[in-house]
mmCIF file of C-alpha atoms in Angstrom:
data_model
loop_
_atom_site.group_PDB
_atom_site.id
_atom_site.type_symbol
_atom_site.label_atom_id
_atom_site.label_comp_id
_atom_site.label_asym_id
_atom_site.label_seq_id
_atom_site.Cartn_x
_atom_site.Cartn_y
_atom_site.Cartn_z
ATOM 1 C CA ALA A 1 23.814 180.508 -21.835
ATOM 2 C CA GLN A 2 22.886 178.856 -18.543
ATOM 3 C CA ASP A 3 24.308 175.681 -17.058
ATOM 4 C CA ALA A 4 21.473 173.254 -16.308
ATOM 5 C CA ALA A 5 23.493 171.760 -13.429
ATOM 6 C CA GLY A 6 23.545 174.929 -11.377
ATOM 7 C CA PRO A 7 22.986 178.682 -11.080
ATOM 8 C CA TRP A 8 25.812 179.581 -13.491
ATOM 9 C CA GLY A 9 25.289 181.715 -16.568
ATOM 10 C CA TYR A 10 27.454 183.383 -19.202
ATOM 11 C CA CYS A 11 27.018 186.314 -21.567
ATOM 12 C CA VAL A 12 29.225 188.047 -24.137
ATOM 13 C CA GLY A 13 29.509 191.526 -25.615
ATOM 14 C CA ASN A 14 31.768 194.157 -27.117
ATOM 15 C CA ASP A 15 35.515 194.434 -26.601
ATOM 16 C CA GLY A 16 36.038 190.694 -26.077
ATOM 17 C CA VAL A 17 34.076 190.691 -22.814
ATOM 18 C CA VAL A 18 32.684 187.490 -21.315
ATOM 19 C CA LEU A 19 30.714 187.682 -18.078
ATOM 20 C CA ARG A 20 29.852 184.866 -15.665
ATOM 21 C CA SER A 21 27.222 184.688 -12.969
ATOM 22 C CA VAL A 22 27.203 182.058 -10.231
ATOM 23 C CA ASP A 23 23.971 183.282 -8.606
ATOM 24 C CA ASP A 24 21.329 183.054 -11.354
ATOM 25 C CA GLY A 25 22.317 186.440 -12.818
ATOM 26 C CA VAL A 26 22.073 188.546 -9.669
ATOM 27 C CA THR A 27 25.760 189.522 -9.988
ATOM 28 C CA TRP A 28 28.257 189.175 -12.829
ATOM 29 C CA THR A 29 32.055 188.841 -12.966
ATOM 30 C CA GLN A 30 34.165 189.580 -16.033
ATOM 31 C CA LEU A 31 36.351 186.697 -17.207
ATOM 32 C CA SER A 32 39.572 187.117 -19.186
ATOM 33 C CA VAL A 33 39.116 189.241 -22.310
ATOM 34 C CA ILE A 34 39.104 187.346 -25.601
ATOM 35 C CA GLU A 35 41.522 188.707 -28.211
ATOM 36 C CA THR A 36 42.288 187.754 -31.776
ATOM 37 C CA PRO A 37 45.462 185.668 -32.171
ATOM 38 C CA THR A 38 48.849 187.339 -32.621
ATOM 39 C CA ASN A 39 49.036 185.851 -36.139
ATOM 40 C CA HIS A 40 45.601 187.221 -37.171
ATOM 41 C CA PRO A 41 45.932 188.381 -40.814
ATOM 42 C CA LYS A 42 44.114 191.708 -40.356
ATOM 43 C CA HIS A 43 43.774 192.675 -36.682
ATOM 44 C CA PRO A 44 46.118 190.862 -34.266
ATOM 45 C CA ASN A 45 45.488 191.150 -30.521
ATOM 46 C CA LEU A 46 42.172 192.940 -31.019
ATOM 47 C CA ALA A 47 39.314 192.452 -28.555
ATOM 48 C CA PRO A 48 36.394 191.859 -30.977
ATOM 49 C CA GLU A 49 32.638 192.038 -30.601
ATOM 50 C CA LEU A 50 31.360 188.697 -29.340
ATOM 51 C CA TRP A 51 27.931 187.475 -30.416
ATOM 52 C CA ASP A 52 27.162 184.066 -28.974
ATOM 53 C CA VAL A 53 28.204 181.778 -26.132
ATOM 54 C CA TRP A 54 27.519 178.201 -25.033
ATOM 55 C CA PHE A 55 28.805 176.467 -21.919
ATOM 56 C CA GLU A 56 28.401 172.766 -21.206
ATOM 57 C CA ASN A 57 29.245 173.299 -17.526
ATOM 58 C CA ARG A 58 31.203 175.789 -15.426
ATOM 59 C CA LEU A 59 34.479 174.907 -17.166
ATOM 60 C CA HIS A 60 33.875 174.038 -20.819
ATOM 61 C CA GLY A 61 32.410 176.449 -23.343
ATOM 62 C CA TYR A 62 32.586 178.135 -26.750
ATOM 63 C CA VAL A 63 32.301 181.755 -27.893
ATOM 64 C CA VAL A 64 31.948 183.199 -31.426
ATOM 65 C CA GLY A 65 32.190 186.747 -32.724
ATOM 66 C CA PHE A 66 33.700 189.187 -35.172
ATOM 67 C CA GLU A 67 37.203 188.941 -36.652
ATOM 68 C CA ASN A 68 36.829 185.159 -37.241
ATOM 69 C CA THR A 69 36.604 184.616 -33.491
ATOM 70 C CA VAL A 70 35.790 181.007 -32.595
ATOM 71 C CA VAL A 71 37.276 180.087 -29.223
ATOM 72 C CA GLU A 72 36.982 177.361 -26.600
ATOM 73 C CA THR A 73 37.734 177.281 -22.885
ATOM 74 C CA CYS A 74 38.252 174.254 -20.673
ATOM 75 C CA ASP A 75 39.009 176.210 -17.488
ATOM 76 C CA GLY A 76 35.905 178.346 -17.030
ATOM 77 C CA GLY A 77 37.147 181.271 -19.132
ATOM 78 C CA LEU A 78 40.557 181.801 -17.546
ATOM 79 C CA THR A 79 42.137 180.989 -20.922
ATOM 80 C CA TRP A 80 40.725 180.743 -24.437
ATOM 81 C CA ILE A 81 41.950 178.560 -27.314
ATOM 82 C CA ASP A 82 41.506 179.743 -30.909
ATOM 83 C CA ILE A 83 39.669 176.994 -32.818
ATOM 84 C CA SER A 84 38.653 179.060 -35.854
ATOM 85 C CA ALA A 85 39.001 177.616 -39.318
ATOM 86 C CA PRO A 86 42.391 178.457 -40.846
ATOM 87 C CA GLY A 87 43.364 179.228 -44.430
ATOM 88 C CA HIS A 88 40.871 180.879 -46.766
ATOM 89 C CA VAL A 89 38.366 181.392 -43.937
ATOM 90 C CA GLN A 90 40.958 183.175 -41.830
ATOM 91 C CA SER A 91 41.873 185.529 -44.681
ATOM 92 C CA ALA A 92 38.164 186.231 -45.320
ATOM 93 C CA ASN A 93 37.886 187.252 -41.643
ATOM 94 C CA PRO A 94 34.160 186.463 -41.201
ATOM 95 C CA LYS A 95 31.932 187.745 -38.450
ATOM 96 C CA TRP A 96 30.359 184.775 -36.674
ATOM 97 C CA TYR A 97 26.893 185.579 -35.303
ATOM 98 C CA ARG A 98 25.312 182.382 -34.015
ATOM 99 C CA LEU A 99 26.437 179.084 -32.576
ATOM 100 C CA HIS A 100 24.561 175.813 -32.145
ATOM 101 C CA VAL A 101 26.228 173.053 -30.166
ATOM 102 C CA PHE A 102 25.010 169.510 -30.776
ATOM 103 C CA ALA A 103 27.344 167.961 -28.196
ATOM 104 C CA PRO A 104 30.661 168.996 -26.687
ATOM 105 C CA GLY A 105 33.126 169.026 -29.577
ATOM 106 C CA GLU A 106 30.455 169.292 -32.291
ATOM 107 C CA PHE A 107 28.868 172.570 -33.359
ATOM 108 C CA VAL A 108 27.931 174.773 -36.296
ATOM 109 C CA THR A 109 28.274 178.555 -36.494
ATOM 110 C CA THR A 110 26.962 181.029 -39.094
ATOM 111 C CA GLY A 111 28.118 184.491 -40.079
ATOM 112 C CA ASP A 112 28.387 187.166 -42.696
ATOM 113 C CA PHE A 113 28.994 186.676 -46.425
ATOM 114 C CA GLY A 114 27.078 183.398 -46.064
ATOM 115 C CA TRP A 115 29.842 181.663 -44.090
ATOM 116 C CA VAL A 116 29.090 178.437 -42.222
ATOM 117 C CA MET A 117 31.642 176.542 -40.123
ATOM 118 C CA ARG A 118 31.280 173.125 -38.503
ATOM 119 C CA LEU A 119 33.402 171.574 -35.820
ATOM 120 C CA ASN A 120 32.876 167.839 -36.255
ATOM 121 C CA ALA A 121 32.842 165.281 -33.447
ATOM 122 C CA ASP A 122 36.193 163.915 -34.673
ATOM 123 C CA GLY A 123 37.809 167.376 -34.233
ATOM 124 C CA SER A 124 37.916 168.198 -37.951
ATOM 125 C CA LYS A 125 36.588 171.519 -39.231
ATOM 126 C CA ALA A 126 34.649 172.306 -42.368
ATOM 127 C CA ALA A 127 33.910 175.839 -43.558
ATOM 128 C CA PHE A 128 32.125 177.041 -46.680
ATOM 129 C CA ARG A 129 30.019 179.883 -48.036
ATOM 130 C CA ILE A 130 26.402 179.532 -49.109
ATOM 131 C CA PRO A 131 26.636 180.231 -52.856
ATOM 132 C CA GLU A 132 25.649 183.688 -54.049
ATOM 133 C CA SER A 133 23.558 182.088 -56.803
ATOM 134 C CA TRP A 134 21.147 180.836 -54.115
ATOM 135 C CA TRP A 135 20.146 184.261 -52.877
ATOM 136 C CA CYS A 136 21.326 187.020 -55.241
ATOM 137 C CA TYR A 137 19.075 188.623 -57.820
ATOM 138 C CA LEU A 138 19.555 191.491 -60.310
ATOM 139 C CA PRO A 139 18.670 194.547 -58.129
ATOM 140 C CA GLN A 140 21.336 193.488 -55.638
ATOM 141 C CA LEU A 141 23.941 193.499 -58.399
ATOM 142 C CA GLN A 142 23.072 197.050 -59.531
ATOM 143 C CA VAL A 143 24.085 198.874 -56.346
ATOM 144 C CA PRO A 144 27.439 200.657 -55.866
ATOM 145 C CA GLN A 145 28.495 198.293 -53.084
ATOM 146 C CA PRO A 146 27.723 194.574 -53.211
ATOM 147 C CA TYR A 147 25.409 193.252 -50.557
ATOM 148 C CA ASP A 148 26.438 190.692 -48.013
ATOM 149 C CA LEU A 149 24.353 187.691 -46.934
ATOM 150 C CA GLN A 150 24.272 187.866 -43.138
ATOM 151 C CA LEU A 151 23.102 184.754 -41.294
ATOM 152 C CA TYR A 152 21.967 186.135 -37.927
ATOM 153 C CA GLY A 153 19.775 183.320 -36.664
ATOM 154 C CA LEU A 154 20.493 179.622 -36.234
ATOM 155 C CA ASP A 155 18.677 176.805 -34.480
ATOM 156 C CA PHE A 156 18.325 173.044 -34.693
ATOM 157 C CA VAL A 157 15.972 170.385 -33.367
ATOM 158 C CA GLY A 158 17.855 167.143 -33.679
ATOM 159 C CA ASP A 159 19.568 166.988 -37.052
ATOM 160 C CA VAL A 160 17.240 169.515 -38.730
ATOM 161 C CA GLY A 161 17.951 173.209 -38.474
ATOM 162 C CA PHE A 162 17.464 176.620 -40.018
ATOM 163 C CA ALA A 163 19.750 179.580 -40.600
ATOM 164 C CA VAL A 164 17.989 182.886 -41.227
ATOM 165 C CA GLY A 165 19.240 186.249 -42.342
ATOM 166 C CA GLY A 166 19.146 188.856 -45.022
ATOM 167 C CA VAL A 167 20.864 190.755 -47.769
ATOM 168 C CA GLY A 168 20.785 194.560 -47.575
ATOM 169 C CA ASN A 169 17.139 195.589 -47.197
ATOM 170 C CA ASN A 170 15.919 192.132 -48.205
ATOM 171 C CA ASP A 171 15.518 190.134 -45.014
ATOM 172 C CA GLY A 172 13.804 186.810 -44.757
ATOM 173 C CA TYR A 173 16.200 184.350 -46.313
ATOM 174 C CA VAL A 174 15.793 180.916 -44.729
ATOM 175 C CA PHE A 175 18.220 178.058 -45.281
ATOM 176 C CA ARG A 176 17.517 174.509 -44.115
ATOM 177 C CA SER A 177 19.897 171.718 -43.129
ATOM 178 C CA GLU A 178 18.843 168.151 -42.449
ATOM 179 C CA ASP A 179 22.299 166.830 -41.565
ATOM 180 C CA ARG A 180 23.451 168.929 -38.590
ATOM 181 C CA GLY A 181 24.716 171.786 -40.744
ATOM 182 C CA GLN A 182 26.873 169.810 -43.147
ATOM 183 C CA THR A 183 24.798 170.848 -46.169
ATOM 184 C CA TRP A 184 22.225 173.610 -46.682
ATOM 185 C CA ALA A 185 19.449 174.465 -49.139
ATOM 186 C CA LEU A 186 17.366 177.604 -49.636
ATOM 187 C CA ASP A 187 14.037 176.880 -47.949
#
């Protein structure tokens, strides 16, 4: 992610690492490592793989990743606040792959097992799974281990967006939203 107001850029990777550049990517500095919360139901204080990042400016940004990692910073990455969806989503422990920010305080993220989470402009969160009946067919049910719908790609133009991914060896599932990620349909 690059800040349009200057030469700052951010990238994320394994082990909770977030890097920042202040010189158009010539050099990079590691920010504080992101860890799962102490009360994480499966892996507390783990530095997870991070998959996507968005910064509004040098101070305010979001990061998503494995272990239900959805975090926000307001101080340029010195500290991170867990803003993941609680309850059933937390116990499911999804891997979040992509993030699309509509405006500061409003975004949608997609992950494995068909999970979608929205942070609404009013601060409320909504999380749900794309129903298995939309994408599953008989050969997927006949394997020893059930397949998992993974939504790797996500992009919007205005209110209309697409989430793309696959199930096992069957890639090419495309889901469409016309309301900023609040509802989805198989496209």
